[in-house]
PDB file of C-alpha atoms in Angstrom:
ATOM      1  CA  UNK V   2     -43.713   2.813  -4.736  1.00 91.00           C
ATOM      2  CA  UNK V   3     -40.476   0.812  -5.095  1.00 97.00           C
ATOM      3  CA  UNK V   4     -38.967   0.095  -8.270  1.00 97.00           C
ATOM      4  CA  UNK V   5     -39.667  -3.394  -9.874  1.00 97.00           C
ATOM      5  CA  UNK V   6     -35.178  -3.171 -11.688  1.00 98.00           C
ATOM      6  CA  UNK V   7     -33.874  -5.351  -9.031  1.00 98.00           C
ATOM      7  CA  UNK V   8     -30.657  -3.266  -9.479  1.00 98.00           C
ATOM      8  CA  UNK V   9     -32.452   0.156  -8.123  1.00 98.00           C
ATOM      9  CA  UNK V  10     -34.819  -2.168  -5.985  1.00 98.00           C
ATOM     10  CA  UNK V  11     -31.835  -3.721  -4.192  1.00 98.00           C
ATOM     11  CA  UNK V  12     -29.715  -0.159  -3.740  1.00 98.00           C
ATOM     12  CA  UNK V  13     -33.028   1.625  -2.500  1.00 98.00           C
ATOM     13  CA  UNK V  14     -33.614  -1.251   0.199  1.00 98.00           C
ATOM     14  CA  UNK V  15     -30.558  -1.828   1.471  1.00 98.00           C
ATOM     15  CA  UNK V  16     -29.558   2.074   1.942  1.00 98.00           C
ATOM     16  CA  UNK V  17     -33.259   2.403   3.513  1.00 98.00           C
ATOM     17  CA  UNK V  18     -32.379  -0.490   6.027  1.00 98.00           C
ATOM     18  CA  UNK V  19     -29.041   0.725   6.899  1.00 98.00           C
ATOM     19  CA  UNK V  20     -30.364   4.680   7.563  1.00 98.00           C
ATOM     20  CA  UNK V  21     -33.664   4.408   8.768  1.00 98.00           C
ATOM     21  CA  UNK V  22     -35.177   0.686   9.711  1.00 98.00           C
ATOM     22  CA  UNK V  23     -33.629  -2.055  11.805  1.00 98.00           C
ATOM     23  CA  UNK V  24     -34.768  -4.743   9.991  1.00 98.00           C
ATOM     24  CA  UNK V  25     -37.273  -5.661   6.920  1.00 98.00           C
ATOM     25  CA  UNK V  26     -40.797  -5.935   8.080  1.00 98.00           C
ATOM     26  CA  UNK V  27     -40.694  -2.735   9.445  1.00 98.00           C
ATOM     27  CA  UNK V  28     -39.235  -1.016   6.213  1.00 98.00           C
ATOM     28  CA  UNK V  29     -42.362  -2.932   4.186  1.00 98.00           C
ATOM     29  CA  UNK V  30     -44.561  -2.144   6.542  1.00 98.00           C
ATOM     30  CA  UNK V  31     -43.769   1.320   6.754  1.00 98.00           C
ATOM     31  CA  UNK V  32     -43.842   1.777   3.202  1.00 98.00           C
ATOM     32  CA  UNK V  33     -46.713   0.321   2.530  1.00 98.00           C
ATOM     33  CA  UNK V  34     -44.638  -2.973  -0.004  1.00 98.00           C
ATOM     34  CA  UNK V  35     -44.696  -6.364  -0.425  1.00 98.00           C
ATOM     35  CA  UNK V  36     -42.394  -8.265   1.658  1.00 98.00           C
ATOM     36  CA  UNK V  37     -42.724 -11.399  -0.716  1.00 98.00           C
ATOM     37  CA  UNK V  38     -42.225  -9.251  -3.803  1.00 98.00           C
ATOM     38  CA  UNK V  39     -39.720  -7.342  -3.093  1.00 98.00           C
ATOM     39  CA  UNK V  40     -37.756 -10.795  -1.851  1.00 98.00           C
ATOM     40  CA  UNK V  41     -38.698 -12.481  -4.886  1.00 98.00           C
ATOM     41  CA  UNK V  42     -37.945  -9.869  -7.483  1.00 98.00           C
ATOM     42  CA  UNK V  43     -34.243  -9.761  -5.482  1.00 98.00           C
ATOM     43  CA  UNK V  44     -34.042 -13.551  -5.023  1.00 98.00           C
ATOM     44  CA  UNK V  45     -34.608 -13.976  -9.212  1.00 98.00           C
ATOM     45  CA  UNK V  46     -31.260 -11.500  -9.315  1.00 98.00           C
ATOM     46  CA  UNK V  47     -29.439 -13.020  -6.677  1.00 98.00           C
ATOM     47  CA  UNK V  48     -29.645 -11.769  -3.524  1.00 98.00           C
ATOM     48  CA  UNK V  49     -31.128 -12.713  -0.057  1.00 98.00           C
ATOM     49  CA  UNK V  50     -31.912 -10.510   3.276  1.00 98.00           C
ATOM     50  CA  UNK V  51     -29.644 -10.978   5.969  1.00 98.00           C
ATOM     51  CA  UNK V  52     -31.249 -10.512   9.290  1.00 98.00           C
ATOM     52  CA  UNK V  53     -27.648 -10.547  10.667  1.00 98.00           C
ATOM     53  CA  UNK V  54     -26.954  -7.496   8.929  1.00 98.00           C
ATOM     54  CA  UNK V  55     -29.948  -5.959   8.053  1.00 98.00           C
ATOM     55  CA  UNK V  56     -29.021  -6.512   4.637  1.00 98.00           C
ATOM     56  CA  UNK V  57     -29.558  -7.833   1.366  1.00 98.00           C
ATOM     57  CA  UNK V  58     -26.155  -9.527  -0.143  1.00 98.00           C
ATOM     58  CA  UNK V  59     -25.159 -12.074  -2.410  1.00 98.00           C
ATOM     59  CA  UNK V  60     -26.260 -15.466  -2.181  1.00 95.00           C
TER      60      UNK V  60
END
């Protein structure tokens, strides 16, 4: 289970994307998450996935 601090959320994601999926739906998928949770709880702090980069960043 992810954390719901957007903070932790958002560092937990992005280094899982970068060192082990290559791109979202696979990481929620694999673990079992919420896509639309986990992109709302980071969209109400600011941030957005990149597809681009396999990242989420800044809006």
């Amino acid at each position: 289970m992810l954390p719901k601090n957007p903070i932790l959320l958002l560092s937990i994601v992005n280094t899982k994307l970068r060192d082990f999926y290559s791109n979202f739906d696979e990481l929620c998928q694999d673990l079992d998450e919420s896509k639309d949770e986990i992109i709302d709880i980071l969209a109400r702090a600011g941030y957005i996935y990149d597809k681009e980069i396999n990242q989420f960043r800044e809006r």
